[in-house]
PDB file of C-alpha atoms and ligand atoms in Angstrom:
ATOM      1  CA  MET A   1      80.194  83.408 120.498  1.00 62.00           C
ATOM      2  CA  ALA A   2      81.953  82.354 117.584  1.00 88.00           C
ATOM      3  CA  GLN A   3      79.916  83.316 115.007  1.00 93.00           C
ATOM      4  CA  LEU A   4      83.227  84.500 112.774  1.00 95.00           C
ATOM      5  CA  LYS A   5      81.236  87.111 110.548  1.00 95.00           C
ATOM      6  CA  SER A   6      79.890  89.106 113.647  1.00 92.00           C
ATOM      7  CA  GLN A   7      84.143  89.915 113.643  1.00 89.00           C
ATOM      8  CA  VAL A   8      84.452  91.241 110.208  1.00 92.00           C
ATOM      9  CA  VAL A   9      84.020  94.783 110.332  1.00 91.00           C
ATOM     10  CA  GLY A  10      83.308  95.706 106.522  1.00 92.00           C
ATOM     11  CA  HIS A  11      83.041  94.100 103.365  1.00 95.00           C
ATOM     12  CA  GLN A  12      79.500  93.349 103.580  1.00 94.00           C
ATOM     13  CA  LYS A  13      78.251  93.741  99.851  1.00 96.00           C
ATOM     14  CA  LEU A  14      80.597  90.558  99.297  1.00 97.00           C
ATOM     15  CA  PHE A  15      78.731  88.419 102.173  1.00 97.00           C
ATOM     16  CA  HIS A  16      75.314  89.802 100.487  1.00 97.00           C
ATOM     17  CA  GLN A  17      76.792  88.161  97.095  1.00 97.00           C
ATOM     18  CA  TRP A  18      78.141  84.664  99.056  1.00 97.00           C
ATOM     19  CA  THR A  19      75.044  84.476 101.078  1.00 97.00           C
ATOM     20  CA  GLN A  20      72.675  84.452  97.866  1.00 97.00           C
ATOM     21  CA  LEU A  21      75.416  81.855  95.879  1.00 96.00           C
ATOM     22  CA  LEU A  22      74.970  80.170  98.503  1.00 95.00           C
ATOM     23  CA  GLN A  23      70.249  80.223  98.242  1.00 95.00           C
ATOM     24  CA  ARG A  24      71.123  79.015  94.850  1.00 95.00           C
ATOM     25  CA  GLU A  25      73.157  76.164  95.758  1.00 93.00           C
ATOM     26  CA  GLN A  26      75.980  78.080  93.261  1.00 94.00           C
ATOM     27  CA  LEU A  27      79.266  77.515  95.460  1.00 94.00           C
ATOM     28  CA  THR A  28      80.294  74.356  93.390  1.00 94.00           C
ATOM     29  CA  GLY A  29      83.835  76.618  92.145  1.00 95.00           C
ATOM     30  CA  SER A  30      86.594  78.136  92.410  1.00 97.00           C
ATOM     31  CA  PHE A  31      86.996  81.593  93.905  1.00 97.00           C
ATOM     32  CA  LEU A  32      89.673  84.080  94.263  1.00 97.00           C
ATOM     33  CA  PHE A  33      89.174  86.094  97.152  1.00 97.00           C
ATOM     34  CA  VAL A  34      92.104  89.465  96.083  1.00 96.00           C
ATOM     35  CA  GLY A  35      92.841  92.671  97.652  1.00 94.00           C
ATOM     36  CA  ALA A  36      95.711  94.182  99.567  1.00 90.00           C
ATOM     37  CA  SER A  37      96.274  92.322 102.701  1.00 87.00           C
ATOM     38  CA  GLY A  38      95.740  92.810 106.044  1.00 89.00           C
ATOM     39  CA  ILE A  39      91.525  93.846 105.265  1.00 92.00           C
ATOM     40  CA  GLY A  40      90.243  91.147 106.434  1.00 93.00           C
ATOM     41  CA  LYS A  41      90.335  88.709 103.465  1.00 96.00           C
ATOM     42  CA  ARG A  42      90.713  85.451 105.169  1.00 96.00           C
ATOM     43  CA  LYS A  43      88.734  85.840 108.321  1.00 95.00           C
ATOM     44  CA  ALA A  44      85.840  86.471 105.654  1.00 97.00           C
ATOM     45  CA  ALA A  45      86.605  83.466 104.811  1.00 98.00           C
ATOM     46  CA  TRP A  46      86.105  81.508 107.310  1.00 98.00           C
ATOM     47  CA  ALA A  47      83.367  83.313 108.019  1.00 97.00           C
ATOM     48  CA  MET A  48      81.845  82.516 104.702  1.00 98.00           C
ATOM     49  CA  ILE A  49      82.596  79.414 105.518  1.00 98.00           C
ATOM     50  CA  GLN A  50      80.944  78.363 108.262  1.00 98.00           C
ATOM     51  CA  GLN A  51      77.841  80.242 107.322  1.00 97.00           C
ATOM     52  CA  ALA A  52      77.583  77.382 104.333  1.00 97.00           C
ATOM     53  CA  LEU A  53      78.451  74.657 106.857  1.00 96.00           C
ATOM     54  CA  CYS A  54      76.007  75.739 110.149  1.00 96.00           C
ATOM     55  CA  THR A  55      73.350  72.902 111.217  1.00 95.00           C
ATOM     56  CA  GLN A  56      71.257  75.325 112.643  1.00 96.00           C
ATOM     57  CA  LYS A  57      71.219  78.349 110.126  1.00 93.00           C
ATOM     58  CA  LYS A  58      69.472  81.893 111.430  1.00 93.00           C
ATOM     59  CA  GLY A  59      67.659  82.975 108.793  1.00 92.00           C
ATOM     60  CA  GLU A  60      70.925  82.965 106.329  1.00 92.00           C
ATOM     61  CA  GLU A  61      73.188  83.259 108.884  1.00 95.00           C
ATOM     62  CA  ALA A  62      75.680  80.937 110.612  1.00 97.00           C
ATOM     63  CA  CYS A  63      74.216  80.715 114.398  1.00 96.00           C
ATOM     64  CA  GLY A  64      78.054  80.060 115.753  1.00 96.00           C
ATOM     65  CA  GLU A  65      76.812  77.837 118.315  1.00 96.00           C
ATOM     66  CA  CYS A  66      75.746  74.542 116.700  1.00 96.00           C
ATOM     67  CA  GLY A  67      78.935  71.523 116.500  1.00 96.00           C
ATOM     68  CA  SER A  68      79.885  73.169 112.698  1.00 96.00           C
ATOM     69  CA  CYS A  69      80.066  76.147 113.538  1.00 97.00           C
ATOM     70  CA  ARG A  70      82.531  75.645 116.484  1.00 96.00           C
ATOM     71  CA  ARG A  71      84.245  73.538 114.455  1.00 96.00           C
ATOM     72  CA  VAL A  72      84.718  75.869 112.087  1.00 97.00           C
ATOM     73  CA  ALA A  73      85.825  78.335 114.024  1.00 96.00           C
ATOM     74  CA  ALA A  74      88.150  76.379 115.499  1.00 95.00           C
ATOM     75  CA  HIS A  75      89.499  75.723 112.221  1.00 94.00           C
ATOM     76  CA  GLN A  76      89.563  72.089 113.321  1.00 94.00           C
ATOM     77  CA  HIS A  77      86.668  71.262 110.423  1.00 94.00           C
ATOM     78  CA  GLU A  78      86.483  68.041 108.692  1.00 93.00           C
ATOM     79  CA  SER A  79      84.850  69.709 105.718  1.00 95.00           C
ATOM     80  CA  VAL A  80      87.666  72.656 105.288  1.00 96.00           C
ATOM     81  CA  TRP A  81      90.950  71.711 104.263  1.00 96.00           C
ATOM     82  CA  PHE A  82      93.437  74.667 104.495  1.00 97.00           C
ATOM     83  CA  VAL A  83      97.136  74.767 103.283  1.00 97.00           C
ATOM     84  CA  GLU A  84      99.601  77.817 103.799  1.00 95.00           C
ATOM     85  CA  PRO A  85     103.049  78.979 102.600  1.00 94.00           C
ATOM     86  CA  GLU A  86     105.538  76.309 104.063  1.00 91.00           C
ATOM     87  CA  GLY A  87     108.099  78.842 104.697  1.00 87.00           C
ATOM     88  CA  SER A  88     108.219  80.984 100.948  1.00 90.00           C
ATOM     89  CA  GLN A  89     105.578  78.708  98.756  1.00 93.00           C
ATOM     90  CA  ILE A  90     103.467  76.119  98.564  1.00 95.00           C
ATOM     91  CA  LYS A  91     104.696  73.250  97.904  1.00 94.00           C
ATOM     92  CA  VAL A  92     103.266  70.576  95.154  1.00 95.00           C
ATOM     93  CA  GLU A  93     103.127  68.031  98.514  1.00 95.00           C
ATOM     94  CA  GLN A  94     100.406  71.099  99.620  1.00 96.00           C
ATOM     95  CA  ALA A  95      99.152  70.307  96.607  1.00 96.00           C
ATOM     96  CA  HIS A  96      98.912  67.122  97.246  1.00 96.00           C
ATOM     97  CA  GLY A  97      97.282  67.019 100.005  1.00 96.00           C
ATOM     98  CA  ILE A  98      94.298  68.756  98.849  1.00 96.00           C
ATOM     99  CA  LEU A  99      93.908  66.426  95.850  1.00 95.00           C
ATOM    100  CA  HIS A 100      93.851  63.231  98.115  1.00 95.00           C
ATOM    101  CA  PHE A 101      91.498  65.829 100.515  1.00 94.00           C
ATOM    102  CA  LEU A 102      89.231  66.279  98.002  1.00 93.00           C
ATOM    103  CA  GLN A 103      89.178  62.058  96.840  1.00 90.00           C
ATOM    104  CA  LEU A 104      88.518  61.252 100.700  1.00 86.00           C
ATOM    105  CA  LYS A 105      84.967  59.493 100.895  1.00 74.00           C
ATOM    106  CA  SER A 106      83.678  60.120 103.541  1.00 65.00           C
ATOM    107  CA  MET A 107      82.731  63.278 103.838  1.00 65.00           C
ATOM    108  CA  GLY A 108      79.666  65.362 104.461  1.00 69.00           C
ATOM    109  CA  SER A 109      78.424  66.455 100.502  1.00 82.00           C
ATOM    110  CA  LYS A 110      79.865  70.243 100.587  1.00 91.00           C
ATOM    111  CA  ARG A 111      84.033  70.600 101.154  1.00 94.00           C
ATOM    112  CA  PHE A 112      86.060  73.811 101.176  1.00 97.00           C
ATOM    113  CA  VAL A 113      89.530  73.806 100.137  1.00 97.00           C
ATOM    114  CA  LEU A 114      91.195  77.053 101.499  1.00 98.00           C
ATOM    115  CA  VAL A 115      94.274  78.432 100.294  1.00 97.00           C
ATOM    116  CA  ASP A 116      95.850  81.387 101.727  1.00 97.00           C
ATOM    117  CA  GLU A 117      98.636  83.465  99.921  1.00 95.00           C
ATOM    118  CA  ALA A 118      97.958  81.591  97.079  1.00 96.00           C
ATOM    119  CA  HIS A 119     100.389  83.505  94.674  1.00 95.00           C
ATOM    120  CA  LEU A 120     102.852  81.647  96.648  1.00 95.00           C
ATOM    121  CA  MET A 121     102.250  78.592  94.956  1.00 94.00           C
ATOM    122  CA  ASN A 122     105.542  77.483  92.141  1.00 90.00           C
ATOM    123  CA  THR A 123     104.540  76.235  89.055  1.00 90.00           C
ATOM    124  CA  PRO A 124     104.672  72.712  90.021  1.00 92.00           C
ATOM    125  CA  THR A 125     101.602  73.160  92.690  1.00 94.00           C
ATOM    126  CA  ALA A 126      99.934  75.364  90.721  1.00 93.00           C
ATOM    127  CA  ASN A 127      99.955  72.915  87.584  1.00 93.00           C
ATOM    128  CA  SER A 128      99.047  69.747  89.856  1.00 94.00           C
ATOM    129  CA  LEU A 129      95.794  71.925  90.573  1.00 95.00           C
ATOM    130  CA  LEU A 130      94.923  73.148  87.071  1.00 94.00           C
ATOM    131  CA  LYS A 131      92.339  70.256  86.352  1.00 94.00           C
ATOM    132  CA  THR A 132      90.661  70.457  90.113  1.00 95.00           C
ATOM    133  CA  LEU A 133      90.421  74.492  90.267  1.00 95.00           C
ATOM    134  CA  GLU A 134      88.741  74.246  86.692  1.00 92.00           C
ATOM    135  CA  GLU A 135      86.077  71.681  87.429  1.00 92.00           C
ATOM    136  CA  PRO A 136      85.542  71.047  91.505  1.00 93.00           C
ATOM    137  CA  SER A 137      83.940  68.050  91.523  1.00 91.00           C
ATOM    138  CA  GLU A 138      79.779  69.099  92.893  1.00 90.00           C
ATOM    139  CA  GLY A 139      79.753  70.110  96.281  1.00 93.00           C
ATOM    140  CA  THR A 140      83.676  71.070  96.521  1.00 95.00           C
ATOM    141  CA  THR A 141      84.548  74.996  97.049  1.00 97.00           C
ATOM    142  CA  LEU A 142      87.766  76.094  96.577  1.00 97.00           C
ATOM    143  CA  ILE A 143      89.061  80.251  97.821  1.00 98.00           C
ATOM    144  CA  LEU A 144      92.308  81.010  96.695  1.00 97.00           C
ATOM    145  CA  LEU A 145      93.103  84.573  98.344  1.00 97.00           C
ATOM    146  CA  ALA A 146      95.673  86.285  96.638  1.00 96.00           C
ATOM    147  CA  PRO A 147      97.560  90.135  97.887  1.00 93.00           C
ATOM    148  CA  SER A 148      96.417  91.131  93.258  1.00 93.00           C
ATOM    149  CA  LEU A 149      95.042  89.286  89.941  1.00 93.00           C
ATOM    150  CA  THR A 150      98.321  89.791  88.264  1.00 91.00           C
ATOM    151  CA  SER A 151     100.165  87.730  91.431  1.00 90.00           C
ATOM    152  CA  ILE A 152      98.129  84.427  89.917  1.00 91.00           C
ATOM    153  CA  LEU A 153      99.245  82.415  87.342  1.00 88.00           C
ATOM    154  CA  PRO A 154      96.876  83.343  84.212  1.00 89.00           C
ATOM    155  CA  THR A 155      96.991  79.836  83.141  1.00 86.00           C
ATOM    156  CA  ILE A 156      95.021  79.482  87.645  1.00 88.00           C
ATOM    157  CA  ARG A 157      92.745  83.100  86.814  1.00 90.00           C
ATOM    158  CA  SER A 158      90.826  82.326  84.076  1.00 88.00           C
ATOM    159  CA  ARG A 159      89.745  79.413  86.199  1.00 87.00           C
ATOM    160  CA  LEU A 160      88.545  81.826  88.998  1.00 94.00           C
ATOM    161  CA  ARG A 161      85.517  83.357  89.941  1.00 95.00           C
ATOM    162  CA  VAL A 162      86.591  86.131  91.240  1.00 96.00           C
ATOM    163  CA  PHE A 163      85.730  88.537  94.708  1.00 97.00           C
ATOM    164  CA  HIS A 164      87.487  91.772  94.961  1.00 96.00           C
ATOM    165  CA  PHE A 165      87.847  92.683  98.639  1.00 95.00           C
ATOM    166  CA  GLN A 166      88.808  96.814  99.103  1.00 93.00           C
ATOM    167  CA  PRO A 167      90.304  98.325 102.363  1.00 89.00           C
ATOM    168  CA  VAL A 168      87.686  98.829 105.279  1.00 89.00           C
ATOM    169  CA  PRO A 169      86.274 102.397 104.943  1.00 89.00           C
ATOM    170  CA  LEU A 170      87.461 103.978 107.983  1.00 86.00           C
ATOM    171  CA  ASP A 171      84.226 104.975 109.275  1.00 88.00           C
ATOM    172  CA  GLU A 172      83.386 101.300 109.809  1.00 88.00           C
ATOM    173  CA  ILE A 173      86.783 100.557 111.838  1.00 88.00           C
ATOM    174  CA  ARG A 174      85.909 102.896 113.950  1.00 86.00           C
ATOM    175  CA  GLN A 175      82.785 101.889 115.060  1.00 85.00           C
ATOM    176  CA  ALA A 176      83.968  97.941 115.698  1.00 84.00           C
ATOM    177  CA  ARG A 177      87.425  99.448 117.211  1.00 81.00           C
ATOM    178  CA  THR A 178      89.110 102.019 119.573  1.00 79.00           C
ATOM    179  CA  VAL A 179      91.995 103.358 118.786  1.00 78.00           C
ATOM    180  CA  PRO A 180      93.206 107.072 117.827  1.00 76.00           C
ATOM    181  CA  GLU A 181      92.464 108.864 114.947  1.00 77.00           C
ATOM    182  CA  TRP A 182      96.080 108.974 114.129  1.00 75.00           C
ATOM    183  CA  ALA A 183      96.554 105.596 113.653  1.00 81.00           C
ATOM    184  CA  LEU A 184      93.130 104.425 112.120  1.00 83.00           C
ATOM    185  CA  GLU A 185      94.417 106.825 109.560  1.00 79.00           C
ATOM    186  CA  ALA A 186      97.849 106.380 109.329  1.00 78.00           C
ATOM    187  CA  SER A 187      96.254 102.117 108.537  1.00 81.00           C
ATOM    188  CA  LEU A 188      94.666 103.468 104.751  1.00 80.00           C
ATOM    189  CA  GLY A 189      92.006 100.497 106.524  1.00 83.00           C
ATOM    190  CA  ARG A 190      94.536  97.591 106.519  1.00 85.00           C
ATOM    191  CA  PHE A 191      94.054  96.035 110.618  1.00 85.00           C
ATOM    192  CA  ASP A 192      97.368  94.527 110.030  1.00 82.00           C
ATOM    193  CA  LEU A 193      99.619  98.250 109.629  1.00 80.00           C
ATOM    194  CA  LEU A 194      96.726  99.437 112.304  1.00 84.00           C
ATOM    195  CA  ASP A 195      97.630  96.519 114.947  1.00 81.00           C
ATOM    196  CA  SER A 196     101.138  96.558 113.513  1.00 77.00           C
ATOM    197  CA  LEU A 197     100.612 100.885 114.868  1.00 80.00           C
ATOM    198  CA  SER A 198      99.165  99.852 118.143  1.00 77.00           C
ATOM    199  CA  THR A 199     102.418  98.549 120.051  1.00 82.00           C
ATOM    200  CA  PRO A 200     104.872 100.318 122.144  1.00 84.00           C
ATOM    201  CA  GLU A 201     107.695  99.047 120.288  1.00 87.00           C
ATOM    202  CA  VAL A 202     106.170 101.060 117.094  1.00 85.00           C
ATOM    203  CA  ARG A 203     105.303 104.167 118.762  1.00 86.00           C
ATOM    204  CA  GLN A 204     109.125 103.981 120.406  1.00 90.00           C
ATOM    205  CA  PHE A 205     110.666 103.328 117.425  1.00 91.00           C
ATOM    206  CA  ARG A 206     108.402 106.630 115.644  1.00 91.00           C
ATOM    207  CA  THR A 207     109.370 108.455 118.692  1.00 93.00           C
ATOM    208  CA  GLN A 208     112.500 108.564 119.122  1.00 92.00           C
ATOM    209  CA  TRP A 209     113.021 109.002 115.103  1.00 93.00           C
ATOM    210  CA  ALA A 210     111.361 111.889 115.075  1.00 94.00           C
ATOM    211  CA  GLU A 211     112.906 113.273 117.115  1.00 92.00           C
ATOM    212  CA  PHE A 212     116.025 112.766 115.156  1.00 90.00           C
ATOM    213  CA  PHE A 213     115.105 113.938 112.026  1.00 91.00           C
ATOM    214  CA  VAL A 214     114.085 117.563 114.413  1.00 90.00           C
ATOM    215  CA  GLN A 215     117.820 117.086 115.927  1.00 88.00           C
ATOM    216  CA  PHE A 216     119.442 116.250 112.394  1.00 85.00           C
ATOM    217  CA  LEU A 217     117.385 119.211 111.011  1.00 83.00           C
ATOM    218  CA  SER A 218     119.071 121.652 113.603  1.00 80.00           C
ATOM    219  CA  SER A 219     122.081 120.602 113.929  1.00 77.00           C
ATOM    220  CA  PRO A 220     124.380 117.815 112.221  1.00 70.00           C
ATOM    221  CA  GLN A 221     126.340 117.063 114.465  1.00 76.00           C
ATOM    222  CA  THR A 222     123.504 114.667 115.709  1.00 79.00           C
ATOM    223  CA  LEU A 223     125.254 112.454 112.727  1.00 76.00           C
ATOM    224  CA  THR A 224     128.024 112.146 114.385  1.00 78.00           C
ATOM    225  CA  GLU A 225     126.650 110.102 117.525  1.00 82.00           C
ATOM    226  CA  ASP A 226     127.304 107.323 117.315  1.00 82.00           C
ATOM    227  CA  LYS A 227     124.029 106.069 119.019  1.00 80.00           C
ATOM    228  CA  TRP A 228     123.264 106.990 115.453  1.00 81.00           C
ATOM    229  CA  ARG A 229     125.359 106.088 113.227  1.00 79.00           C
ATOM    230  CA  GLU A 230     124.631 103.028 114.182  1.00 80.00           C
ATOM    231  CA  SER A 231     121.019 103.030 113.465  1.00 80.00           C
ATOM    232  CA  LEU A 232     121.138 103.982 110.748  1.00 80.00           C
ATOM    233  CA  LYS A 233     123.263 101.346 109.285  1.00 79.00           C
ATOM    234  CA  ASN A 234     119.853  99.150 109.832  1.00 81.00           C
ATOM    235  CA  LYS A 235     118.529  99.877 106.744  1.00 79.00           C
ATOM    236  CA  GLU A 236     115.623  98.574 106.963  1.00 81.00           C
ATOM    237  CA  ASP A 237     114.638 101.291 109.778  1.00 85.00           C
ATOM    238  CA  LEU A 238     115.838 103.874 108.056  1.00 86.00           C
ATOM    239  CA  LYS A 239     113.119 102.779 105.481  1.00 84.00           C
ATOM    240  CA  GLN A 240     110.362 103.099 107.570  1.00 86.00           C
ATOM    241  CA  ALA A 241     112.384 106.430 109.586  1.00 90.00           C
ATOM    242  CA  LEU A 242     112.092 108.059 105.608  1.00 90.00           C
ATOM    243  CA  ASP A 243     108.748 106.865 105.411  1.00 89.00           C
ATOM    244  CA  LEU A 244     107.736 108.341 109.266  1.00 92.00           C
ATOM    245  CA  TRP A 245     109.212 112.315 108.405  1.00 94.00           C
ATOM    246  CA  LEU A 246     107.297 111.872 104.721  1.00 93.00           C
ATOM    247  CA  LYS A 247     105.110 111.671 107.052  1.00 92.00           C
ATOM    248  CA  MET A 248     105.373 113.956 109.161  1.00 94.00           C
ATOM    249  CA  VAL A 249     106.798 116.635 106.140  1.00 94.00           C
ATOM    250  CA  ARG A 250     103.140 116.953 104.994  1.00 92.00           C
ATOM    251  CA  ASP A 251     101.273 116.809 107.925  1.00 92.00           C
ATOM    252  CA  ALA A 252     103.631 119.918 109.125  1.00 94.00           C
ATOM    253  CA  LEU A 253     102.242 121.202 105.349  1.00 93.00           C
ATOM    254  CA  PHE A 254      98.659 120.622 106.457  1.00 91.00           C
ATOM    255  CA  LEU A 255      99.082 121.862 110.343  1.00 93.00           C
ATOM    256  CA  GLN A 256     100.297 125.407 108.511  1.00 93.00           C
ATOM    257  CA  GLN A 257      97.547 125.489 106.392  1.00 90.00           C
ATOM    258  CA  GLY A 258      94.777 125.176 109.351  1.00 89.00           C
ATOM    259  CA  GLU A 259      94.043 121.739 108.536  1.00 83.00           C
ATOM    260  CA  GLN A 260      93.687 119.453 111.584  1.00 77.00           C
ATOM    261  CA  LYS A 261      92.256 116.443 109.634  1.00 71.00           C
ATOM    262  CA  SER A 262      93.494 113.377 107.898  1.00 74.00           C
ATOM    263  CA  LEU A 263      97.170 113.976 110.168  1.00 81.00           C
ATOM    264  CA  LEU A 264      99.208 110.942 110.198  1.00 83.00           C
ATOM    265  CA  THR A 265     101.738 111.808 112.620  1.00 88.00           C
ATOM    266  CA  LEU A 266      99.742 112.925 115.313  1.00 85.00           C
ATOM    267  CA  ASP A 267     101.196 110.478 118.116  1.00 86.00           C
ATOM    268  CA  VAL A 268     104.629 112.355 117.042  1.00 91.00           C
ATOM    269  CA  ASN A 269     102.813 115.913 118.567  1.00 90.00           C
ATOM    270  CA  PRO A 270     105.646 117.727 119.829  1.00 93.00           C
ATOM    271  CA  GLN A 271     108.336 117.016 117.259  1.00 94.00           C
ATOM    272  CA  LEU A 272     105.624 117.399 114.467  1.00 94.00           C
ATOM    273  CA  LYS A 273     104.862 120.793 115.601  1.00 93.00           C
ATOM    274  CA  LYS A 274     108.561 122.113 115.769  1.00 93.00           C
ATOM    275  CA  MET A 275     108.248 121.426 111.648  1.00 93.00           C
ATOM    276  CA  ALA A 276     105.201 122.985 111.333  1.00 94.00           C
ATOM    277  CA  GLU A 277     107.408 126.740 112.636  1.00 92.00           C
ATOM    278  CA  TRP A 278     109.173 126.521 109.176  1.00 90.00           C
ATOM    279  CA  PRO A 279     108.994 127.889 106.443  1.00 91.00           C
ATOM    280  CA  SER A 280     106.625 125.598 104.284  1.00 91.00           C
ATOM    281  CA  VAL A 281     109.759 126.474 101.394  1.00 91.00           C
ATOM    282  CA  LEU A 282     111.833 124.512 103.078  1.00 89.00           C
ATOM    283  CA  LEU A 283     109.706 122.044 104.335  1.00 91.00           C
ATOM    284  CA  GLN A 284     108.678 120.822 100.623  1.00 91.00           C
ATOM    285  CA  LYS A 285     112.565 121.390  99.939  1.00 88.00           C
ATOM    286  CA  ILE A 286     112.799 118.233 102.750  1.00 90.00           C
ATOM    287  CA  GLY A 287     110.458 116.313 101.282  1.00 91.00           C
ATOM    288  CA  GLN A 288     111.555 116.511  97.923  1.00 89.00           C
ATOM    289  CA  ASP A 289     114.712 115.292  98.860  1.00 88.00           C
ATOM    290  CA  LEU A 290     113.624 112.998 101.817  1.00 90.00           C
ATOM    291  CA  ILE A 291     112.006 110.996  98.133  1.00 89.00           C
ATOM    292  CA  THR A 292     115.257 111.093  96.720  1.00 86.00           C
ATOM    293  CA  LEU A 293     117.181 109.750  99.389  1.00 85.00           C
ATOM    294  CA  GLN A 294     114.680 106.699  99.559  1.00 84.00           C
ATOM    295  CA  LYS A 295     115.572 106.606  95.782  1.00 83.00           C
ATOM    296  CA  GLU A 296     119.060 106.093  96.881  1.00 81.00           C
ATOM    297  CA  LEU A 297     118.660 103.911  99.326  1.00 78.00           C
ATOM    298  CA  SER A 298     117.126 101.359  97.255  1.00 75.00           C
ATOM    299  CA  PHE A 299     120.425 101.614  95.284  1.00 73.00           C
ATOM    300  CA  ASN A 300     122.211 100.630  98.383  1.00 67.00           C
ATOM    301  CA  LYS A 301     123.639 104.042  98.968  1.00 72.00           C
ATOM    302  CA  ASP A 302     125.827 104.027 102.145  1.00 77.00           C
ATOM    303  CA  ALA A 303     122.227 106.214 104.831  1.00 76.00           C
ATOM    304  CA  VAL A 304     124.892 108.200 106.663  1.00 77.00           C
ATOM    305  CA  LEU A 305     126.826 109.595 103.695  1.00 78.00           C
ATOM    306  CA  SER A 306     123.039 109.922 101.494  1.00 78.00           C
ATOM    307  CA  MET A 307     122.266 111.705 105.271  1.00 79.00           C
ATOM    308  CA  GLU A 308     125.462 114.507 105.171  1.00 79.00           C
ATOM    309  CA  THR A 309     124.128 114.940 101.261  1.00 78.00           C
ATOM    310  CA  LEU A 310     120.916 115.612 102.544  1.00 78.00           C
ATOM    311  CA  TYR A 311     122.174 118.140 105.143  1.00 77.00           C
ATOM    312  CA  ILE A 312     124.292 119.976 102.593  1.00 77.00           C
ATOM    313  CA  GLN A 313     121.438 119.981 100.074  1.00 75.00           C
ATOM    314  CA  LEU A 314     119.012 121.459 102.403  1.00 74.00           C
ATOM    315  CA  GLN A 315     122.125 124.392 103.851  1.00 73.00           C
ATOM    316  CA  SER A 316     122.683 125.435 101.050  1.00 72.00           C
ATOM    317  CA  SER A 317     119.118 125.944  99.410  1.00 65.00           C
ATOM    318  CA  GLY A 318     118.849 129.700 101.814  1.00 59.00           C
ATOM    319  CA  GLU A 319     115.859 128.305 103.317  1.00 57.00           C
ATOM    320  CA  TRP A 320     117.161 127.850 106.103  1.00 58.00           C
ATOM    321  CA  THR A 321     116.169 129.263 109.497  1.00 53.00           C
ATOM    322  CA  ALA A 322     116.054 125.963 111.628  1.00 48.00           C
TER     323      ALA A 322
HETATM  324 ZN1   ZN B 401      75.865  77.284 113.260  1.00 75.41          ZN
END
């Protein structure tokens, strides 16, 4: 079964809008699919293209079985040109590839160009596509994907019809996928986050740093252990750890108020429970200090030093009982 739409979670309103345009034969033109990364824009775009190219539609839906549907599902359809960044940008040669594809005479009456991460088009690339985006030839649909409206050059933006993609409501994800509730809440409706939270590596990372945090708050000696001093040197890891700690503080405060729902760190439950036993004034102080620490790290301060300062500040706050 290769019906792509059935694999997309959410975005039903946009599919409805697309179907209406398709019925009225109003797909010639340039579109911008905009919304946070990881919420399914690209999947939806492929599904919409499949629907438009299906030769044996069931009602308004793609059949998923005809040759056309299969080729779209395999990303091998002769009427679809897909572009994604090579390295950190979409280069002008790739724009030339698009223009060449659109000039080919041998194609069917409908053709699609799909540009992923269109905000990474450099200026020459964008400029060489301006005219095509403004006025695509009959039967041509260009779809640009981008994380935000402002990430697209205004000259391009003004030429596009915009489809706004929203994070998928958690209820819809809950129905479509079997995932732990904490991961669902922490994903914020983004599938990339959801998937990353489900890997053993990420779970191990979170457990390890949650344990360090609780230990560290109980004893500054933790900072003198080589293992942790080494780990703290990795700024990227520490940034993610800080994010986790802030969420733990938030959850610990929620737990103190008897709030069990919408916790984001239930995977590190043992450590979270320990934190929830601390006075809420102290937790609030820790939260504030963590935010300060986040800022300091973005100014490239030494992480171990910052953590030591954090500990001293907490000690002197007078709320310390842990
Ligand atoms: Zn089909």
